[in-house]
PDB file of C-alpha atoms in Angstrom:
ATOM      1  CA  MET A  71      41.823   4.000 -33.312  1.00  0.00           C
ATOM      2  CA  PHE A  72      44.251   3.471 -36.225  1.00  0.00           C
ATOM      3  CA  LEU A  73      44.464  -0.341 -35.685  1.00  0.00           C
ATOM      4  CA  LYS A  74      40.695  -0.395 -35.355  1.00  0.00           C
ATOM      5  CA  LYS A  75      40.178   1.352 -38.721  1.00  0.00           C
ATOM      6  CA  LEU A  76      42.608  -0.974 -40.353  1.00  0.00           C
ATOM      7  CA  LYS A  77      40.878  -4.019 -38.847  1.00  0.00           C
ATOM      8  CA  GLU A  78      37.589  -2.877 -39.961  1.00  0.00           C
ATOM      9  CA  ALA A  79      38.855  -2.356 -43.542  1.00  0.00           C
ATOM     10  CA  ASN A  80      40.430  -5.689 -43.765  1.00  0.00           C
ATOM     11  CA  ILE A  81      37.400  -7.487 -42.396  1.00  0.00           C
ATOM     12  CA  TYR A  82      35.097  -5.580 -44.833  1.00  0.00           C
ATOM     13  CA  PHE A  83      37.378  -6.622 -47.697  1.00  0.00           C
ATOM     14  CA  LEU A  84      37.075 -10.308 -46.511  1.00  0.00           C
ATOM     15  CA  VAL A  85      33.359 -10.040 -46.395  1.00  0.00           C
ATOM     16  CA  ILE A  86      33.246  -8.854 -49.904  1.00  0.00           C
ATOM     17  CA  LEU A  87      35.653 -11.499 -51.093  1.00  0.00           C
ATOM     18  CA  LEU A  88      33.613 -14.328 -49.328  1.00  0.00           C
ATOM     19  CA  LEU A  89      30.375 -12.995 -50.954  1.00  0.00           C
ATOM     20  CA  GLY A  90      31.994 -12.987 -54.465  1.00  0.00           C
ATOM     21  CA  ILE A  91      33.250 -16.690 -53.850  1.00  0.00           C
ATOM     22  CA  PHE A  92      30.253 -18.191 -52.219  1.00  0.00           C
ATOM     23  CA  LEU A  93      27.375 -15.938 -53.663  1.00  0.00           C
ATOM     24  CA  ALA A  94      28.307 -14.946 -57.183  1.00  0.00           C
ATOM     25  CA  TYR A  95      28.742 -18.391 -58.672  1.00  0.00           C
ATOM     26  CA  PRO A  96      25.626 -20.055 -56.990  1.00  0.00           C
ATOM     27  CA  LEU A  97      23.706 -17.009 -58.380  1.00  0.00           C
ATOM     28  CA  SER A  98      25.059 -17.456 -61.865  1.00  0.00           C
ATOM     29  CA  TYR A  99      24.108 -20.933 -61.789  1.00  0.00           C
ATOM     30  CA  ILE A 100      20.562 -20.245 -60.525  1.00  0.00           C
ATOM     31  CA  PHE A 101      20.087 -17.575 -63.184  1.00  0.00           C
ATOM     32  CA  SER A 102      21.353 -19.948 -65.990  1.00  0.00           C
ATOM     33  CA  ILE A 103      18.703 -22.631 -64.837  1.00  0.00           C
ATOM     34  CA  LEU A 104      16.056 -19.944 -64.886  1.00  0.00           C
ATOM     35  CA  ASN A 105      17.281 -18.604 -68.286  1.00  0.00           C
ATOM     36  CA  ILE A 106      17.744 -15.121 -66.856  1.00  0.00           C
ATOM     37  CA  THR A 107      19.578 -12.767 -69.207  1.00  0.00           C
ATOM     38  CA  ASP A 108      23.177 -11.787 -68.244  1.00  0.00           C
ATOM     39  CA  TYR A 109      22.510  -8.095 -67.672  1.00  0.00           C
ATOM     40  CA  ARG A 110      20.036  -8.750 -64.965  1.00  0.00           C
ATOM     41  CA  MET A 111      22.254 -11.336 -63.358  1.00  0.00           C
ATOM     42  CA  ARG A 112      25.008  -8.935 -63.345  1.00  0.00           C
ATOM     43  CA  LEU A 113      22.844  -6.081 -61.963  1.00  0.00           C
ATOM     44  CA  PHE A 114      21.632  -8.283 -59.082  1.00  0.00           C
ATOM     45  CA  THR A 115      25.162  -9.587 -58.431  1.00  0.00           C
ATOM     46  CA  HIS A 116      26.556  -6.273 -58.105  1.00  0.00           C
ATOM     47  CA  LEU A 117      23.773  -4.988 -55.870  1.00  0.00           C
ATOM     48  CA  THR A 118      24.067  -7.945 -53.557  1.00  0.00           C
ATOM     49  CA  ILE A 119      27.984  -8.031 -53.391  1.00  0.00           C
ATOM     50  CA  PHE A 120      28.996  -4.425 -53.509  1.00  0.00           C
ATOM     51  CA  ILE A 121      26.084  -1.975 -52.724  1.00  0.00           C
ATOM     52  CA  MET A 122      24.132  -3.711 -49.934  1.00  0.00           C
ATOM     53  CA  PRO A 123      27.384  -4.336 -47.808  1.00  0.00           C
ATOM     54  CA  ALA A 124      28.362  -0.703 -48.420  1.00  0.00           C
ATOM     55  CA  ILE A 125      25.111   0.591 -47.254  1.00  0.00           C
ATOM     56  CA  ILE A 126      25.105  -1.422 -44.040  1.00  0.00           C
ATOM     57  CA  TYR A 127      28.720  -0.332 -43.406  1.00  0.00           C
ATOM     58  CA  LEU A 128      28.100   3.401 -43.937  1.00  0.00           C
ATOM     59  CA  LEU A 129      24.891   3.359 -41.892  1.00  0.00           C
ATOM     60  CA  LEU A 130      26.779   1.671 -38.898  1.00  0.00           C
ATOM     61  CA  SER A 131      30.019   3.659 -39.211  1.00  0.00           C
ATOM     62  CA  PRO A 132      30.570   6.711 -36.992  1.00  0.00           C
ATOM     63  CA  ARG A 133      32.355   8.454 -39.781  1.00  0.00           C
ATOM     64  CA  SER A 134      30.434  10.515 -42.359  1.00  0.00           C
ATOM     65  CA  ILE A 135      29.676   8.981 -45.636  1.00  0.00           C
ATOM     66  CA  LYS A 136      31.522  12.025 -47.230  1.00  0.00           C
ATOM     67  CA  ASP A 137      34.583  11.418 -45.389  1.00  0.00           C
ATOM     68  CA  THR A 138      34.621   7.669 -45.863  1.00  0.00           C
ATOM     69  CA  LEU A 139      33.875   7.681 -49.510  1.00  0.00           C
ATOM     70  CA  ARG A 140      36.042  10.953 -50.126  1.00  0.00           C
ATOM     71  CA  ILE A 141      32.985  12.565 -51.864  1.00  0.00           C
ATOM     72  CA  ASN A 142      34.861  15.756 -52.568  1.00  0.00           C
ATOM     73  CA  LYS A 143      35.046  18.382 -55.365  1.00  0.00           C
ATOM     74  CA  LEU A 144      37.245  17.321 -58.357  1.00  0.00           C
ATOM     75  CA  TYR A 145      38.748  20.245 -60.150  1.00  0.00           C
ATOM     76  CA  PHE A 146      38.342  20.608 -63.863  1.00  0.00           C
ATOM     77  CA  LYS A 147      42.173  20.621 -64.573  1.00  0.00           C
ATOM     78  CA  ASP A 148      42.503  17.462 -62.480  1.00  0.00           C
ATOM     79  CA  ALA A 149      39.639  15.757 -64.367  1.00  0.00           C
ATOM     80  CA  LEU A 150      41.337  16.547 -67.737  1.00  0.00           C
ATOM     81  CA  LEU A 151      44.571  15.130 -66.395  1.00  0.00           C
ATOM     82  CA  LEU A 152      42.892  12.030 -65.255  1.00  0.00           C
ATOM     83  CA  ILE A 153      41.273  11.418 -68.622  1.00  0.00           C
ATOM     84  CA  LEU A 154      44.555  11.748 -70.199  1.00  0.00           C
ATOM     85  CA  LEU A 155      46.010   9.265 -67.438  1.00  0.00           C
ATOM     86  CA  ALA A 156      43.364   6.733 -68.211  1.00  0.00           C
ATOM     87  CA  PHE A 157      44.200   6.652 -71.901  1.00  0.00           C
ATOM     88  CA  VAL A 158      48.015   6.461 -71.339  1.00  0.00           C
ATOM     89  CA  CYS A 159      47.412   3.610 -68.896  1.00  0.00           C
ATOM     90  CA  GLN A 160      45.807   1.515 -71.707  1.00  0.00           C
ATOM     91  CA  PRO A 161      49.052  -0.051 -73.069  1.00  0.00           C
ATOM     92  CA  MET A 162      50.111  -1.088 -69.559  1.00  0.00           C
ATOM     93  CA  VAL A 163      46.760  -2.752 -69.090  1.00  0.00           C
ATOM     94  CA  THR A 164      46.991  -4.499 -72.476  1.00  0.00           C
ATOM     95  CA  LEU A 165      50.579  -5.655 -71.816  1.00  0.00           C
ATOM     96  CA  LEU A 166      49.704  -7.147 -68.429  1.00  0.00           C
ATOM     97  CA  SER A 167      46.541  -8.724 -69.785  1.00  0.00           C
ATOM     98  CA  LEU A 168      48.566 -10.462 -72.662  1.00  0.00           C
ATOM     99  CA  ILE A 169      51.191 -11.718 -70.178  1.00  0.00           C
ATOM    100  CA  SER A 170      48.241 -13.200 -68.132  1.00  0.00           C
ATOM    101  CA  GLN A 171      46.813 -14.844 -71.079  1.00  0.00           C
ATOM    102  CA  LEU A 172      49.953 -16.987 -71.503  1.00  0.00           C
ATOM    103  CA  VAL A 173      48.729 -18.944 -68.420  1.00  0.00           C
ATOM    104  CA  PHE A 174      44.968 -18.023 -67.915  1.00  0.00           C
ATOM    105  CA  PRO A 175      41.861 -17.954 -70.240  1.00  0.00           C
ATOM    106  CA  ASN A 176      40.379 -14.536 -70.918  1.00  0.00           C
ATOM    107  CA  ASN A 177      36.900 -15.038 -69.442  1.00  0.00           C
ATOM    108  CA  VAL A 178      36.063 -11.513 -69.656  1.00  0.00           C
ATOM    109  CA  ALA A 179      36.498 -11.468 -73.321  1.00  0.00           C
ATOM    110  CA  MET A 180      34.455 -14.607 -73.723  1.00  0.00           C
ATOM    111  CA  VAL A 181      31.613 -13.120 -71.628  1.00  0.00           C
ATOM    112  CA  ILE A 182      31.716  -9.836 -73.631  1.00  0.00           C
ATOM    113  CA  THR A 183      31.644 -11.779 -76.927  1.00  0.00           C
ATOM    114  CA  SER A 184      28.624 -13.843 -75.948  1.00  0.00           C
ATOM    115  CA  ILE A 185      26.471 -10.820 -75.069  1.00  0.00           C
ATOM    116  CA  ILE A 186      27.932  -8.567 -77.871  1.00  0.00           C
ATOM    117  CA  ASP A 187      24.452  -7.898 -79.341  1.00  0.00           C
ATOM    118  CA  THR A 188      23.442  -6.122 -76.258  1.00  0.00           C
ATOM    119  CA  PRO A 189      22.433  -2.397 -76.917  1.00  0.00           C
ATOM    120  CA  TYR A 190      25.649  -0.272 -76.709  1.00  0.00           C
ATOM    121  CA  LEU A 191      24.356   2.025 -73.750  1.00  0.00           C
ATOM    122  CA  LEU A 192      23.215  -0.972 -71.758  1.00  0.00           C
ATOM    123  CA  PHE A 193      26.462  -2.577 -72.385  1.00  0.00           C
ATOM    124  CA  LEU A 194      28.385   0.517 -71.247  1.00  0.00           C
ATOM    125  CA  LEU A 195      26.187   0.716 -68.047  1.00  0.00           C
ATOM    126  CA  LEU A 196      26.954  -2.911 -67.152  1.00  0.00           C
ATOM    127  CA  PHE A 197      30.616  -3.109 -67.779  1.00  0.00           C
ATOM    128  CA  ALA A 198      31.920   0.642 -67.446  1.00  0.00           C
ATOM    129  CA  VAL A 199      29.564   2.790 -65.364  1.00  0.00           C
ATOM    130  CA  MET A 200      28.363   0.208 -62.815  1.00  0.00           C
ATOM    131  CA  PRO A 201      31.896  -1.234 -61.953  1.00  0.00           C
ATOM    132  CA  ALA A 202      33.204   2.352 -61.796  1.00  0.00           C
ATOM    133  CA  ILE A 203      30.708   3.040 -59.000  1.00  0.00           C
ATOM    134  CA  THR A 204      30.418  -0.269 -57.122  1.00  0.00           C
ATOM    135  CA  GLU A 205      34.034  -1.401 -57.172  1.00  0.00           C
ATOM    136  CA  GLU A 206      35.273   2.138 -56.447  1.00  0.00           C
ATOM    137  CA  ILE A 207      32.953   2.671 -53.364  1.00  0.00           C
ATOM    138  CA  THR A 208      34.334  -0.684 -52.182  1.00  0.00           C
ATOM    139  CA  ILE A 209      37.948  -0.597 -52.581  1.00  0.00           C
ATOM    140  CA  ARG A 210      38.990   3.118 -52.986  1.00  0.00           C
ATOM    141  CA  GLY A 211      36.004   4.219 -50.693  1.00  0.00           C
ATOM    142  CA  VAL A 212      35.383   1.859 -47.635  1.00  0.00           C
ATOM    143  CA  VAL A 213      38.540  -0.077 -47.653  1.00  0.00           C
ATOM    144  CA  LEU A 214      40.954   2.625 -48.389  1.00  0.00           C
ATOM    145  CA  ALA A 215      39.322   4.691 -45.577  1.00  0.00           C
ATOM    146  CA  GLY A 216      40.684   2.193 -43.221  1.00  0.00           C
ATOM    147  CA  TYR A 217      44.350   2.964 -44.513  1.00  0.00           C
ATOM    148  CA  ASP A 218      43.940   6.869 -44.258  1.00  0.00           C
ATOM    149  CA  ASP A 219      46.802   6.845 -41.494  1.00  0.00           C
ATOM    150  CA  GLU A 220      49.039   4.558 -43.637  1.00  0.00           C
ATOM    151  CA  ASN A 221      51.790   5.631 -45.876  1.00  0.00           C
ATOM    152  CA  ILE A 222      50.451   6.342 -49.328  1.00  0.00           C
ATOM    153  CA  PHE A 223      52.748   3.642 -50.774  1.00  0.00           C
ATOM    154  CA  VAL A 224      51.453   1.002 -48.294  1.00  0.00           C
ATOM    155  CA  SER A 225      47.932   1.829 -48.828  1.00  0.00           C
ATOM    156  CA  ALA A 226      48.266   1.813 -52.728  1.00  0.00           C
ATOM    157  CA  VAL A 227      50.094  -1.613 -52.728  1.00  0.00           C
ATOM    158  CA  VAL A 228      47.862  -3.355 -50.318  1.00  0.00           C
ATOM    159  CA  THR A 229      44.590  -2.122 -51.639  1.00  0.00           C
ATOM    160  CA  GLY A 230      45.847  -2.665 -55.105  1.00  0.00           C
ATOM    161  CA  LEU A 231      46.477  -6.177 -54.197  1.00  0.00           C
ATOM    162  CA  PHE A 232      42.962  -6.458 -52.839  1.00  0.00           C
ATOM    163  CA  PHE A 233      41.641  -5.015 -56.024  1.00  0.00           C
ATOM    164  CA  GLY A 234      43.323  -7.857 -57.970  1.00  0.00           C
ATOM    165  CA  ILE A 235      42.206 -10.504 -55.685  1.00  0.00           C
ATOM    166  CA  MET A 236      38.713  -9.170 -55.716  1.00  0.00           C
ATOM    167  CA  HIS A 237      38.204  -9.977 -59.382  1.00  0.00           C
ATOM    168  CA  LEU A 238      38.735 -13.730 -58.776  1.00  0.00           C
ATOM    169  CA  ASP A 239      40.210 -14.195 -62.117  1.00  0.00           C
ATOM    170  CA  GLY A 240      43.906 -15.077 -62.758  1.00  0.00           C
ATOM    171  CA  GLN A 241      43.898 -13.231 -66.185  1.00  0.00           C
ATOM    172  CA  GLN A 242      42.678 -10.034 -64.558  1.00  0.00           C
ATOM    173  CA  PHE A 243      44.932 -10.156 -61.637  1.00  0.00           C
ATOM    174  CA  LEU A 244      48.067  -8.519 -62.767  1.00  0.00           C
ATOM    175  CA  TYR A 245      46.459  -5.473 -64.634  1.00  0.00           C
ATOM    176  CA  ALA A 246      43.895  -5.035 -61.763  1.00  0.00           C
ATOM    177  CA  VAL A 247      46.834  -4.804 -59.237  1.00  0.00           C
ATOM    178  CA  ALA A 248      48.667  -2.252 -61.223  1.00  0.00           C
ATOM    179  CA  LEU A 249      45.598  -0.221 -62.083  1.00  0.00           C
ATOM    180  CA  GLY A 250      44.515  -0.574 -58.579  1.00  0.00           C
ATOM    181  CA  ILE A 251      47.831   1.000 -57.267  1.00  0.00           C
ATOM    182  CA  ILE A 252      47.311   3.954 -59.725  1.00  0.00           C
ATOM    183  CA  LEU A 253      43.669   4.538 -58.657  1.00  0.00           C
ATOM    184  CA  VAL A 254      44.728   4.778 -55.051  1.00  0.00           C
ATOM    185  CA  LEU A 255      47.401   7.124 -55.721  1.00  0.00           C
ATOM    186  CA  VAL A 256      45.062   9.589 -57.594  1.00  0.00           C
ATOM    187  CA  VAL A 257      42.501   9.296 -54.844  1.00  0.00           C
ATOM    188  CA  ARG A 258      45.036  10.068 -52.150  1.00  0.00           C
ATOM    189  CA  ILE A 259      46.496  12.999 -54.194  1.00  0.00           C
ATOM    190  CA  THR A 260      43.018  14.576 -55.179  1.00  0.00           C
ATOM    191  CA  LYS A 261      41.168  13.477 -52.052  1.00  0.00           C
ATOM    192  CA  SER A 262      38.245  12.607 -54.376  1.00  0.00           C
ATOM    193  CA  ILE A 263      36.707   9.330 -55.287  1.00  0.00           C
ATOM    194  CA  PHE A 264      35.577  10.729 -58.504  1.00  0.00           C
ATOM    195  CA  SER A 265      39.253  10.512 -59.668  1.00  0.00           C
ATOM    196  CA  SER A 266      39.261   6.677 -59.619  1.00  0.00           C
ATOM    197  CA  MET A 267      35.781   6.627 -60.980  1.00  0.00           C
ATOM    198  CA  ILE A 268      36.673   8.466 -64.175  1.00  0.00           C
ATOM    199  CA  ILE A 269      39.697   6.334 -64.915  1.00  0.00           C
ATOM    200  CA  HIS A 270      37.877   3.205 -64.135  1.00  0.00           C
ATOM    201  CA  PHE A 271      35.012   4.118 -66.423  1.00  0.00           C
ATOM    202  CA  ILE A 272      37.268   4.959 -69.278  1.00  0.00           C
ATOM    203  CA  ILE A 273      39.305   1.861 -69.068  1.00  0.00           C
ATOM    204  CA  ASN A 274      36.349  -0.398 -69.144  1.00  0.00           C
ATOM    205  CA  GLY A 275      34.359   1.856 -71.471  1.00  0.00           C
ATOM    206  CA  THR A 276      37.261   1.742 -73.998  1.00  0.00           C
ATOM    207  CA  SER A 277      37.158  -1.982 -73.932  1.00  0.00           C
ATOM    208  CA  VAL A 278      33.443  -2.040 -74.433  1.00  0.00           C
ATOM    209  CA  THR A 279      33.450   0.463 -77.166  1.00  0.00           C
ATOM    210  CA  LEU A 280      36.173  -1.321 -79.038  1.00  0.00           C
ATOM    211  CA  SER A 281      34.275  -4.621 -78.695  1.00  0.00           C
ATOM    212  CA  LYS A 282      31.005  -3.084 -80.088  1.00  0.00           C
ATOM    213  CA  LEU A 283      32.994  -1.545 -83.019  1.00  0.00           C
ATOM    214  CA  MET A 284      34.465  -4.859 -83.853  1.00  0.00           C
ATOM    215  CA  GLU A 285      30.954  -6.154 -83.953  1.00  0.00           C
ATOM    216  CA  LEU A 286      30.403  -3.757 -86.833  1.00  0.00           C
ATOM    217  CA  LEU A 287      32.975  -5.228 -89.210  1.00  0.00           C
ATOM    218  CA  PRO A 288      31.427  -7.712 -91.726  1.00  0.00           C
ATOM    219  CA  ALA A 289      31.651 -11.237 -90.462  1.00  0.00           C
ATOM    220  CA  SER A 290      29.602 -14.323 -90.390  1.00  0.00           C
ATOM    221  CA  GLU A 291      28.267 -15.716 -87.063  1.00  0.00           C
ATOM    222  CA  GLU A 292      30.651 -18.671 -87.522  1.00  0.00           C
ATOM    223  CA  GLU A 293      33.583 -16.431 -87.921  1.00  0.00           C
ATOM    224  CA  LEU A 294      32.641 -14.392 -84.815  1.00  0.00           C
ATOM    225  CA  GLN A 295      32.366 -17.586 -82.844  1.00  0.00           C
ATOM    226  CA  THR A 296      35.828 -18.613 -84.022  1.00  0.00           C
ATOM    227  CA  VAL A 297      37.344 -15.439 -82.853  1.00  0.00           C
ATOM    228  CA  SER A 298      35.716 -15.562 -79.464  1.00  0.00           C
ATOM    229  CA  GLU A 299      37.274 -18.956 -79.002  1.00  0.00           C
ATOM    230  CA  VAL A 300      40.795 -17.918 -79.897  1.00  0.00           C
ATOM    231  CA  THR A 301      43.365 -17.789 -76.966  1.00  0.00           C
ATOM    232  CA  LEU A 302      47.004 -17.109 -76.941  1.00  0.00           C
ATOM    233  CA  LYS A 303      47.696 -20.776 -76.591  1.00  0.00           C
ATOM    234  CA  ASN A 304      46.717 -21.323 -80.227  1.00  0.00           C
ATOM    235  CA  VAL A 305      48.464 -18.222 -81.532  1.00  0.00           C
ATOM    236  CA  PRO A 306      52.157 -18.783 -82.860  1.00  0.00           C
ATOM    237  CA  ASN A 307      54.748 -17.845 -80.413  1.00  0.00           C
ATOM    238  CA  SER A 308      56.255 -15.242 -82.704  1.00  0.00           C
ATOM    239  CA  VAL A 309      53.028 -13.216 -82.867  1.00  0.00           C
ATOM    240  CA  VAL A 310      52.520 -13.451 -78.992  1.00  0.00           C
ATOM    241  CA  LEU A 311      56.028 -12.331 -78.339  1.00  0.00           C
ATOM    242  CA  GLY A 312      55.749  -9.643 -80.940  1.00  0.00           C
ATOM    243  CA  ALA A 313      52.614  -8.231 -79.325  1.00  0.00           C
ATOM    244  CA  ILE A 314      54.020  -8.424 -75.836  1.00  0.00           C
ATOM    245  CA  PHE A 315      57.187  -6.605 -77.122  1.00  0.00           C
ATOM    246  CA  PHE A 316      55.250  -3.856 -78.975  1.00  0.00           C
ATOM    247  CA  TYR A 317      53.034  -3.167 -75.888  1.00  0.00           C
ATOM    248  CA  ALA A 318      56.162  -3.216 -73.612  1.00  0.00           C
ATOM    249  CA  ILE A 319      57.844  -0.565 -75.616  1.00  0.00           C
ATOM    250  CA  LEU A 320      54.519   1.452 -75.835  1.00  0.00           C
ATOM    251  CA  THR A 321      54.108   1.151 -72.009  1.00  0.00           C
ATOM    252  CA  ILE A 322      57.593   2.357 -71.313  1.00  0.00           C
ATOM    253  CA  ILE A 323      56.922   5.431 -73.519  1.00  0.00           C
ATOM    254  CA  CYS A 324      53.561   6.093 -71.707  1.00  0.00           C
ATOM    255  CA  PHE A 325      55.166   5.731 -68.383  1.00  0.00           C
ATOM    256  CA  VAL A 326      57.061   9.086 -69.237  1.00  0.00           C
ATOM    257  CA  ALA A 327      53.430  10.707 -69.746  1.00  0.00           C
ATOM    258  CA  ILE A 328      52.339   9.085 -66.586  1.00  0.00           C
ATOM    259  CA  TYR A 329      55.145  10.597 -64.695  1.00  0.00           C
ATOM    260  CA  PHE A 330      54.518  14.048 -65.784  1.00  0.00           C
ATOM    261  CA  ILE A 331      50.765  13.744 -65.199  1.00  0.00           C
ATOM    262  CA  PHE A 332      51.408  12.565 -61.581  1.00  0.00           C
ATOM    263  CA  LYS A 333      53.831  15.472 -61.089  1.00  0.00           C
ATOM    264  CA  LYS A 334      51.263  17.914 -62.277  1.00  0.00           C
ATOM    265  CA  LEU A 335      48.475  16.627 -60.226  1.00  0.00           C
ATOM    266  CA  ILE A 336      50.763  16.712 -57.158  1.00  0.00           C
ATOM    267  CA  SER A 337      51.857  20.182 -57.775  1.00  0.00           C
ATOM    268  CA  LEU A 338      48.109  21.415 -58.357  1.00  0.00           C
ATOM    269  CA  ASN A 339      46.987  19.795 -55.035  1.00  0.00           C
ATOM    270  CA  ILE A 340      49.898  21.129 -53.001  1.00  0.00           C
ATOM    271  CA  LYS A 341      48.934  24.590 -53.997  1.00  0.00           C
ATOM    272  CA  ARG A 342      45.293  24.175 -53.147  1.00  0.00           C
ATOM    273  CA  ASN A 343      46.677  22.602 -49.686  1.00  0.00           C
ATOM    274  CA  ILE A 344      44.713  19.586 -50.327  1.00  0.00           C
ATOM    275  CA  LEU A 345      47.730  17.288 -49.724  1.00  0.00           C
ATOM    276  CA  THR A 346      48.829  16.992 -46.049  1.00  0.00           C
ATOM    277  CA  ARG A 347      52.384  17.599 -44.952  1.00  0.00           C
ATOM    278  CA  GLU A 348      53.189  13.942 -44.683  1.00  0.00           C
ATOM    279  CA  GLU A 349      51.955  13.320 -48.220  1.00  0.00           C
ATOM    280  CA  VAL A 350      54.043  16.458 -49.467  1.00  0.00           C
ATOM    281  CA  ARG A 351      57.104  14.898 -47.846  1.00  0.00           C
ATOM    282  CA  VAL A 352      56.683  11.644 -49.796  1.00  0.00           C
ATOM    283  CA  LYS A 353      55.951  13.501 -52.959  1.00  0.00           C
ATOM    284  CA  ASN A 354      59.592  13.186 -54.158  1.00  0.00           C
ATOM    285  CA  SER A 355      59.589   9.526 -53.385  1.00  0.00           C
ATOM    286  CA  LEU A 356      56.454   8.981 -55.296  1.00  0.00           C
ATOM    287  CA  MET A 357      57.878  10.587 -58.340  1.00  0.00           C
ATOM    288  CA  ARG A 358      61.083   8.647 -58.102  1.00  0.00           C
ATOM    289  CA  SER A 359      59.179   5.339 -57.899  1.00  0.00           C
ATOM    290  CA  ILE A 360      57.060   6.244 -60.915  1.00  0.00           C
ATOM    291  CA  LYS A 361      60.012   7.402 -62.658  1.00  0.00           C
TER     292      LYS A 361
END
């Protein structure tokens, strides 16, 4: 039974990955020919690649949808801690993004800049709300369900790697893996997929909000285009290294906060008898690894 669940999860991820490779790009090309706007393309792509396979899997699976997706109550105290966790993870995400940009172009930033005039709420829906639902259902829902019997560290690292690979973008890989590991840990600790959805939404929502705020700054269309074309390859090395050093220090400081947030989350869910005996036994190992 254990191997069957694991095999199903890995096959499901492979299907999603193949859909992303062989369907997303042709769809983008077709939409560009038909002059279909980006937000309609993104909605259709997410529906095709993430939602439809999930619906088919959940209908065919003998497990209940509630158990597979971990649709369980998220306690108010946990929610507050998770909101704080999302913000203290931001420097780590920025640091890994900067390091990746030394090698890969920031395609996400270029896409966001190209559609920056999209109304804010629609922008938030496309890049924060929708991924927080579709990608979480895929990785921390269906795929993670196959790793229920695995050690919390194994499930976190493997599905974290899956999350990085799923983005099919070198610049996003490092921070997606790191964030993916954290998202698995909070879901396994709280037993609720709403935990990872909250963090995912805040991480993406912050990026969207900052982009829209930048749009409000007085600048000509030519200046905005110039900013969108800037990469770390044409920025002085001293500036790049300075930014990386700054965010590295900030990340180290924030890891102290991350450690105590996880410690509190674990403590709260042990008291509620939400964590299993095995997960309680690995509590100290988890805290040592974060520390």
